[in-house]
Amino acid sequence: MTHVGQSATAAERNESGEPTPRASLRDVVAAYVGLTKPRVIELLLLTTVPVMFFADRGVPELGLVLATVVGGTFSAGSASVFNCVYDRDIDEQMRRTRRRALPRHIVSPAAALVFGAVLAVLSTVILGVWVNWLSAGLSLGANAFYVFVYTMLLKRRTTQNIVWGGLAGCFPALIGWTAVTGELSWVPVVLFLVVFFWTPPHTWALALRYREDYANVDVPMLPVVKPAHEVGRQIVVYSWVMVATSLVLWPVADTGPAYPVAAGVLGAVFLLEAHRMHARARGTEDLAVIQPMRLFHSSNLYLSLLFVAVALDPLLSR
């Protein structure tokens, strides 16, 4: 078993036949940070903090936001670490993931498990003590769902893996709301569902780009088992439901006019991109023609701007 900061074994050599060099401290620190998947954390926090503004109907207390952000970061990071440990066998074979810390043997599986456990404990304590125990429980539940249900149960068994496994990524909307109010309501549930219906188009676009990687490791992502035009069709369906759900927030939360206008415009732009990708996928499997990453990047922009609108609505409605 590899130890932190050491080469995997004395027998491991690089392409020139020389022993693998010892990892530097900077490499090790970067490897641990990489295990937490910072870009995923950024996206999760983007759906947490704006909901806090919306729940507070203004600017929430800075200390509360800070505790929620730190606790949420540790929780999401912990789930990602456990995911990396469990998936290290397939990560080593996929182009997109083979440069992660575990495939490169910069961090050992045992050390990663300890790191993930420490992050989970810290997250639960921080959220429980400085936010509230409802938020802490929701965060811990999301962590467990991602690891045990998505990573261990669904990912390698069904094309619906990301649909139901994506539920874990919807919990930040609930956590941001309960952090401020201490209770649940229909408002965060609507935002929870927006993220739920957003996840398949977002993930399937990326999976279409890397479908060969998933096929090589027998992970049945939808683009692996269905032709591109069918993937595009399902993306269009989920996109329409997502946009419709985003507009439900208007009557449920009695928002000001800024939110429905923003949601409508953003939704129309995203639907146009989804339909265009579906049209490009008809009669071809050529990714250069389909350009799935256009939709992937559009999905990131859509969700970011939609939740910015959520945060700004109470400030503009005063």
Short mmCIF file of C-alpha atoms in Angstrom, two decimals:
data_model
loop_
_atom_site.label_atom_id
_atom_site.label_comp_id
_atom_site.label_asym_id
_atom_site.label_seq_id
_atom_site.Cartn_x
_atom_site.Cartn_y
_atom_site.Cartn_z
CA MET A 1 0.00 0.00 0.00
CA THR A 2 1.31 3.43 -0.90
CA HIS A 3 2.14 5.92 1.83
CA VAL A 4 1.52 9.64 1.54
CA GLY A 5 4.30 11.46 -0.25
CA GLN A 6 6.06 8.28 -1.40
CA SER A 7 6.24 6.50 -4.74
CA ALA A 8 3.88 3.51 -5.01
CA THR A 9 6.58 0.83 -4.93
CA ALA A 10 10.26 0.58 -5.62
CA ALA A 11 9.34 -1.35 -8.75
CA GLU A 12 7.17 1.42 -10.18
CA ARG A 13 9.02 3.25 -12.93
CA ASN A 14 8.28 5.98 -15.38
CA GLU A 15 8.34 5.63 -19.15
CA SER A 16 12.13 5.97 -19.29
CA GLY A 17 12.58 3.12 -16.81
CA GLU A 18 13.67 5.33 -13.92
CA PRO A 19 12.08 4.98 -10.44
CA THR A 20 9.03 7.17 -9.87
CA PRO A 21 10.23 10.33 -8.06
CA ARG A 22 9.08 11.09 -4.53
CA ALA A 23 6.17 13.51 -4.47
CA SER A 24 6.92 16.97 -3.09
CA LEU A 25 4.99 18.50 -0.20
CA ARG A 26 3.30 20.83 -2.67
CA ASP A 27 2.21 17.84 -4.76
CA VAL A 28 0.81 16.08 -1.70
CA VAL A 29 -1.14 19.14 -0.54
CA ALA A 30 -2.48 19.65 -4.07
CA ALA A 31 -3.42 15.96 -4.19
CA TYR A 32 -5.46 16.17 -0.99
CA VAL A 33 -7.21 19.30 -2.22
CA GLY A 34 -7.88 17.59 -5.54
CA LEU A 35 -9.52 14.65 -3.77
CA THR A 36 -12.24 17.02 -2.55
CA LYS A 37 -13.11 18.05 -6.16
CA PRO A 38 -13.05 21.83 -5.58
CA ARG A 39 -14.99 22.65 -8.76
CA VAL A 40 -17.89 20.49 -7.58
CA ILE A 41 -17.77 22.24 -4.19
CA GLU A 42 -17.95 25.64 -5.89
CA LEU A 43 -21.11 24.60 -7.68
CA LEU A 44 -22.69 23.24 -4.50
CA LEU A 45 -21.93 26.43 -2.56
CA LEU A 46 -23.45 28.41 -5.41
CA THR A 47 -26.76 26.76 -4.61
CA THR A 48 -26.36 27.25 -0.85
CA VAL A 49 -25.46 30.89 -0.24
CA PRO A 50 -28.06 32.49 -2.57
CA VAL A 51 -30.79 30.47 -0.84
CA MET A 52 -29.60 31.93 2.48
CA PHE A 53 -30.13 35.44 1.08
CA PHE A 54 -33.56 34.43 -0.16
CA ALA A 55 -34.52 32.84 3.17
CA ASP A 56 -33.35 35.91 5.11
CA ARG A 57 -35.11 38.25 2.66
CA GLY A 58 -31.91 40.25 2.70
CA VAL A 59 -28.29 39.82 3.75
CA PRO A 60 -27.83 36.99 6.28
CA GLU A 61 -25.44 37.23 9.21
CA LEU A 62 -21.85 36.91 8.00
CA GLY A 63 -20.87 34.44 10.73
CA LEU A 64 -23.77 32.17 9.81
CA VAL A 65 -22.83 32.27 6.13
CA LEU A 66 -19.21 31.52 6.95
CA ALA A 67 -20.08 28.54 9.16
CA THR A 68 -22.47 27.18 6.54
CA VAL A 69 -19.91 27.58 3.76
CA VAL A 70 -17.08 25.96 5.75
CA GLY A 71 -19.30 23.13 6.97
CA GLY A 72 -20.74 22.59 3.51
CA THR A 73 -17.28 22.63 1.93
CA PHE A 74 -16.01 19.97 4.34
CA SER A 75 -19.12 17.83 3.80
CA ALA A 76 -18.98 17.96 0.00
CA GLY A 77 -15.23 17.41 0.12
CA SER A 78 -15.66 14.38 2.33
CA ALA A 79 -18.16 12.79 -0.05
CA SER A 80 -15.82 13.40 -2.98
CA VAL A 81 -12.89 11.84 -1.14
CA PHE A 82 -14.88 8.67 -0.38
CA ASN A 83 -16.00 8.60 -4.02
CA CYS A 84 -12.38 8.81 -5.19
CA VAL A 85 -11.38 5.95 -2.89
CA TYR A 86 -14.15 3.66 -4.08
CA ASP A 87 -13.71 4.55 -7.76
CA ARG A 88 -9.91 4.47 -7.82
CA ASP A 89 -9.91 1.34 -10.00
CA ILE A 90 -11.88 2.94 -12.81
CA ASP A 91 -10.31 6.38 -12.32
CA GLU A 92 -6.96 4.85 -13.19
CA GLN A 93 -8.31 3.72 -16.56
CA MET A 94 -10.21 6.87 -17.59
CA ARG A 95 -8.45 9.72 -19.37
CA ARG A 96 -10.47 12.33 -17.51
CA THR A 97 -9.57 10.99 -14.06
CA ARG A 98 -6.25 9.15 -14.32
CA ARG A 99 -4.33 12.20 -13.04
CA ARG A 100 -6.18 12.18 -9.72
CA ALA A 101 -4.21 11.56 -6.55
CA LEU A 102 -5.07 7.89 -5.98
CA PRO A 103 -4.35 6.68 -9.54
CA ARG A 104 -1.02 8.55 -9.34
CA HIS A 105 -0.27 6.95 -5.93
CA ILE A 106 0.47 10.29 -4.26
CA VAL A 107 -2.06 9.48 -1.51
CA SER A 108 -2.81 6.00 -0.24
CA PRO A 109 -6.40 4.72 0.00
CA ALA A 110 -6.06 4.39 3.78
CA ALA A 111 -4.84 7.97 4.16
CA ALA A 112 -7.65 9.20 1.91
CA LEU A 113 -10.27 7.36 3.99
CA VAL A 114 -8.95 9.00 7.16
CA PHE A 115 -8.98 12.40 5.44
CA GLY A 116 -12.56 11.91 4.27
CA ALA A 117 -13.70 10.79 7.73
CA VAL A 118 -12.06 13.79 9.40
CA LEU A 119 -13.77 16.16 6.96
CA ALA A 120 -17.15 14.50 7.64
CA VAL A 121 -16.75 14.85 11.41
CA LEU A 122 -15.60 18.47 11.17
CA SER A 123 -18.48 19.30 8.85
CA THR A 124 -21.08 17.78 11.17
CA VAL A 125 -19.65 19.54 14.24
CA ILE A 126 -19.34 22.93 12.52
CA LEU A 127 -22.86 22.84 11.10
CA GLY A 128 -24.38 21.41 14.26
CA VAL A 129 -22.73 23.82 16.70
CA TRP A 130 -22.57 27.05 14.69
CA VAL A 131 -25.56 26.63 12.36
CA ASN A 132 -28.15 24.09 13.58
CA TRP A 133 -28.51 20.35 13.85
CA LEU A 134 -31.16 20.14 11.13
CA SER A 135 -28.68 21.54 8.60
CA ALA A 136 -25.99 19.23 9.96
CA GLY A 137 -28.27 16.22 9.59
CA LEU A 138 -29.23 17.14 6.03
CA SER A 139 -25.57 17.56 5.12
CA LEU A 140 -24.60 14.23 6.64
CA GLY A 141 -27.54 12.57 4.88
CA ALA A 142 -26.47 14.02 1.51
CA ASN A 143 -22.92 12.78 2.12
CA ALA A 144 -24.12 9.26 2.94
CA PHE A 145 -26.51 9.20 -0.03
CA TYR A 146 -23.76 10.19 -2.46
CA VAL A 147 -21.34 7.58 -1.16
CA PHE A 148 -23.58 4.60 -0.43
CA VAL A 149 -26.44 5.05 -2.91
CA TYR A 150 -24.87 6.76 -5.92
CA THR A 151 -21.20 5.69 -5.78
CA MET A 152 -21.56 2.16 -4.41
CA LEU A 153 -25.04 1.11 -5.57
CA LEU A 154 -26.16 3.00 -8.68
CA LYS A 155 -23.17 4.26 -10.64
CA ARG A 156 -21.99 0.93 -12.04
CA ARG A 157 -25.42 -0.71 -12.35
CA THR A 158 -27.96 1.50 -14.11
CA THR A 159 -28.32 4.19 -16.75
CA GLN A 160 -30.42 6.08 -14.21
CA ASN A 161 -27.40 6.40 -11.92
CA ILE A 162 -27.03 10.15 -12.23
CA VAL A 163 -30.77 10.83 -12.14
CA TRP A 164 -31.29 9.40 -8.66
CA GLY A 165 -27.70 9.70 -7.50
CA GLY A 166 -27.89 13.39 -8.31
CA LEU A 167 -30.28 13.87 -5.40
CA ALA A 168 -27.24 14.33 -3.15
CA GLY A 169 -26.27 17.45 -5.08
CA CYS A 170 -29.71 18.98 -4.48
CA PHE A 171 -29.40 19.11 -0.69
CA PRO A 172 -27.45 22.42 -0.52
CA ALA A 173 -30.67 24.26 -1.38
CA LEU A 174 -32.32 22.70 1.67
CA ILE A 175 -29.27 23.31 3.86
CA GLY A 176 -29.02 26.98 2.90
CA TRP A 177 -32.69 27.48 3.78
CA THR A 178 -32.62 25.61 7.09
CA ALA A 179 -29.40 27.39 8.09
CA VAL A 180 -31.37 30.64 8.20
CA THR A 181 -34.88 29.52 9.15
CA GLY A 182 -34.24 26.35 11.15
CA GLU A 183 -37.07 24.58 9.31
CA LEU A 184 -38.07 23.25 5.90
CA SER A 185 -40.78 24.61 3.61
CA TRP A 186 -41.95 24.28 0.02
CA VAL A 187 -39.67 27.10 -1.15
CA PRO A 188 -36.36 25.21 -0.81
CA VAL A 189 -38.07 22.06 -2.09
CA VAL A 190 -38.78 23.86 -5.39
CA LEU A 191 -35.12 24.88 -5.65
CA PHE A 192 -34.12 21.32 -4.69
CA LEU A 193 -36.17 20.07 -7.66
CA VAL A 194 -34.65 22.64 -10.01
CA VAL A 195 -31.20 21.21 -9.28
CA PHE A 196 -32.60 17.66 -9.52
CA PHE A 197 -33.90 18.22 -13.07
CA TRP A 198 -30.79 20.23 -14.02
CA THR A 199 -28.39 17.41 -13.10
CA PRO A 200 -29.16 14.95 -15.95
CA PRO A 201 -28.69 17.47 -18.81
CA HIS A 202 -25.53 18.78 -17.16
CA THR A 203 -24.01 15.36 -16.50
CA TRP A 204 -25.15 13.60 -19.66
CA ALA A 205 -23.55 16.33 -21.79
CA LEU A 206 -20.23 15.70 -20.04
CA ALA A 207 -20.71 11.92 -20.18
CA LEU A 208 -21.38 12.15 -23.92
CA ARG A 209 -18.01 13.85 -24.34
CA TYR A 210 -16.28 11.09 -22.36
CA ARG A 211 -18.52 8.16 -23.27
CA GLU A 212 -15.57 6.04 -24.45
CA ASP A 213 -14.00 6.38 -21.01
CA TYR A 214 -17.19 5.18 -19.32
CA ALA A 215 -17.63 2.37 -21.84
CA ASN A 216 -14.08 1.13 -21.26
CA VAL A 217 -14.73 0.73 -17.52
CA ASP A 218 -18.28 -0.66 -17.90
CA VAL A 219 -20.07 2.28 -16.27
CA PRO A 220 -23.51 2.37 -17.97
CA MET A 221 -23.95 6.10 -18.27
CA LEU A 222 -26.84 6.90 -20.62
CA PRO A 223 -24.57 8.06 -23.50
CA VAL A 224 -22.78 4.69 -23.35
CA VAL A 225 -25.90 2.57 -23.92
CA LYS A 226 -28.04 4.95 -26.00
CA PRO A 227 -27.31 6.78 -29.26
CA ALA A 228 -26.55 10.48 -29.10
CA HIS A 229 -29.92 11.57 -30.51
CA GLU A 230 -31.73 9.69 -27.70
CA VAL A 231 -29.47 11.29 -25.12
CA GLY A 232 -30.28 14.64 -26.70
CA ARG A 233 -34.01 13.89 -26.57
CA GLN A 234 -33.90 13.07 -22.88
CA ILE A 235 -31.82 16.17 -22.21
CA VAL A 236 -34.51 18.26 -23.90
CA VAL A 237 -37.25 16.64 -21.78
CA TYR A 238 -35.42 17.23 -18.51
CA SER A 239 -34.55 20.77 -19.57
CA TRP A 240 -38.20 21.68 -20.15
CA VAL A 241 -39.20 20.25 -16.76
CA MET A 242 -36.30 22.11 -15.12
CA VAL A 243 -37.31 25.46 -16.58
CA ALA A 244 -40.97 24.92 -15.69
CA THR A 245 -39.97 24.04 -12.12
CA SER A 246 -37.81 27.15 -11.82
CA LEU A 247 -40.86 29.30 -12.65
CA VAL A 248 -42.92 27.59 -9.92
CA LEU A 249 -40.81 29.46 -7.36
CA TRP A 250 -42.53 32.69 -8.39
CA PRO A 251 -46.00 31.86 -7.00
CA VAL A 252 -44.77 29.55 -4.22
CA ALA A 253 -42.38 32.10 -2.73
CA ASP A 254 -44.22 35.21 -3.89
CA THR A 255 -41.06 36.62 -5.45
CA GLY A 256 -40.73 40.05 -6.96
CA PRO A 257 -40.81 40.52 -10.76
CA ALA A 258 -37.02 40.27 -11.15
CA TYR A 259 -36.85 36.54 -10.49
CA PRO A 260 -39.48 35.27 -12.99
CA VAL A 261 -38.06 37.54 -15.70
CA ALA A 262 -34.54 36.23 -15.10
CA ALA A 263 -35.73 32.61 -14.84
CA GLY A 264 -37.73 32.94 -18.05
CA VAL A 265 -34.88 34.48 -20.06
CA LEU A 266 -32.25 32.06 -18.73
CA GLY A 267 -34.58 29.13 -19.30
CA ALA A 268 -35.31 30.16 -22.89
CA VAL A 269 -31.60 30.45 -23.68
CA PHE A 270 -30.85 27.06 -22.13
CA LEU A 271 -33.75 25.37 -23.93
CA LEU A 272 -32.51 26.79 -27.21
CA GLU A 273 -29.07 25.29 -26.58
CA ALA A 274 -30.57 21.92 -25.59
CA HIS A 275 -32.72 21.77 -28.73
CA ARG A 276 -29.76 22.76 -30.88
CA MET A 277 -27.63 19.96 -29.45
CA HIS A 278 -30.46 17.49 -30.04
CA ALA A 279 -30.73 18.65 -33.63
CA ARG A 280 -26.97 18.31 -34.16
CA ALA A 281 -27.11 14.74 -32.79
CA ARG A 282 -29.65 13.51 -35.35
CA GLY A 283 -28.03 11.05 -37.72
CA THR A 284 -24.53 11.29 -36.32
CA GLU A 285 -22.38 10.11 -33.41
CA ASP A 286 -19.54 12.50 -34.27
CA LEU A 287 -18.80 14.52 -31.14
CA ALA A 288 -17.16 17.25 -33.20
CA VAL A 289 -20.57 17.82 -34.77
CA ILE A 290 -22.68 17.30 -31.64
CA GLN A 291 -20.50 19.57 -29.45
CA PRO A 292 -21.89 18.36 -26.10
CA MET A 293 -19.51 20.55 -24.08
CA ARG A 294 -21.36 23.62 -25.33
CA LEU A 295 -24.41 22.43 -23.42
CA PHE A 296 -22.28 21.43 -20.42
CA HIS A 297 -20.81 24.91 -20.08
CA SER A 298 -24.22 26.46 -20.73
CA SER A 299 -25.67 24.40 -17.89
CA ASN A 300 -23.08 25.75 -15.47
CA LEU A 301 -23.82 29.30 -16.53
CA TYR A 302 -27.58 28.74 -16.33
CA LEU A 303 -27.52 27.43 -12.76
CA SER A 304 -25.07 30.09 -11.61
CA LEU A 305 -27.12 32.97 -12.96
CA LEU A 306 -30.43 31.49 -11.82
CA PHE A 307 -29.25 31.29 -8.22
CA VAL A 308 -27.75 34.77 -8.45
CA ALA A 309 -31.28 35.86 -9.38
CA VAL A 310 -32.57 33.99 -6.32
CA ALA A 311 -30.14 35.92 -4.10
CA LEU A 312 -30.87 39.29 -5.68
CA ASP A 313 -34.66 39.01 -5.73
CA PRO A 314 -35.27 39.98 -2.08
CA LEU A 315 -32.76 42.83 -2.36
CA LEU A 316 -34.43 44.21 -5.50
CA SER A 317 -37.93 43.75 -4.09
CA ARG A 318 -37.44 46.00 -1.07
#
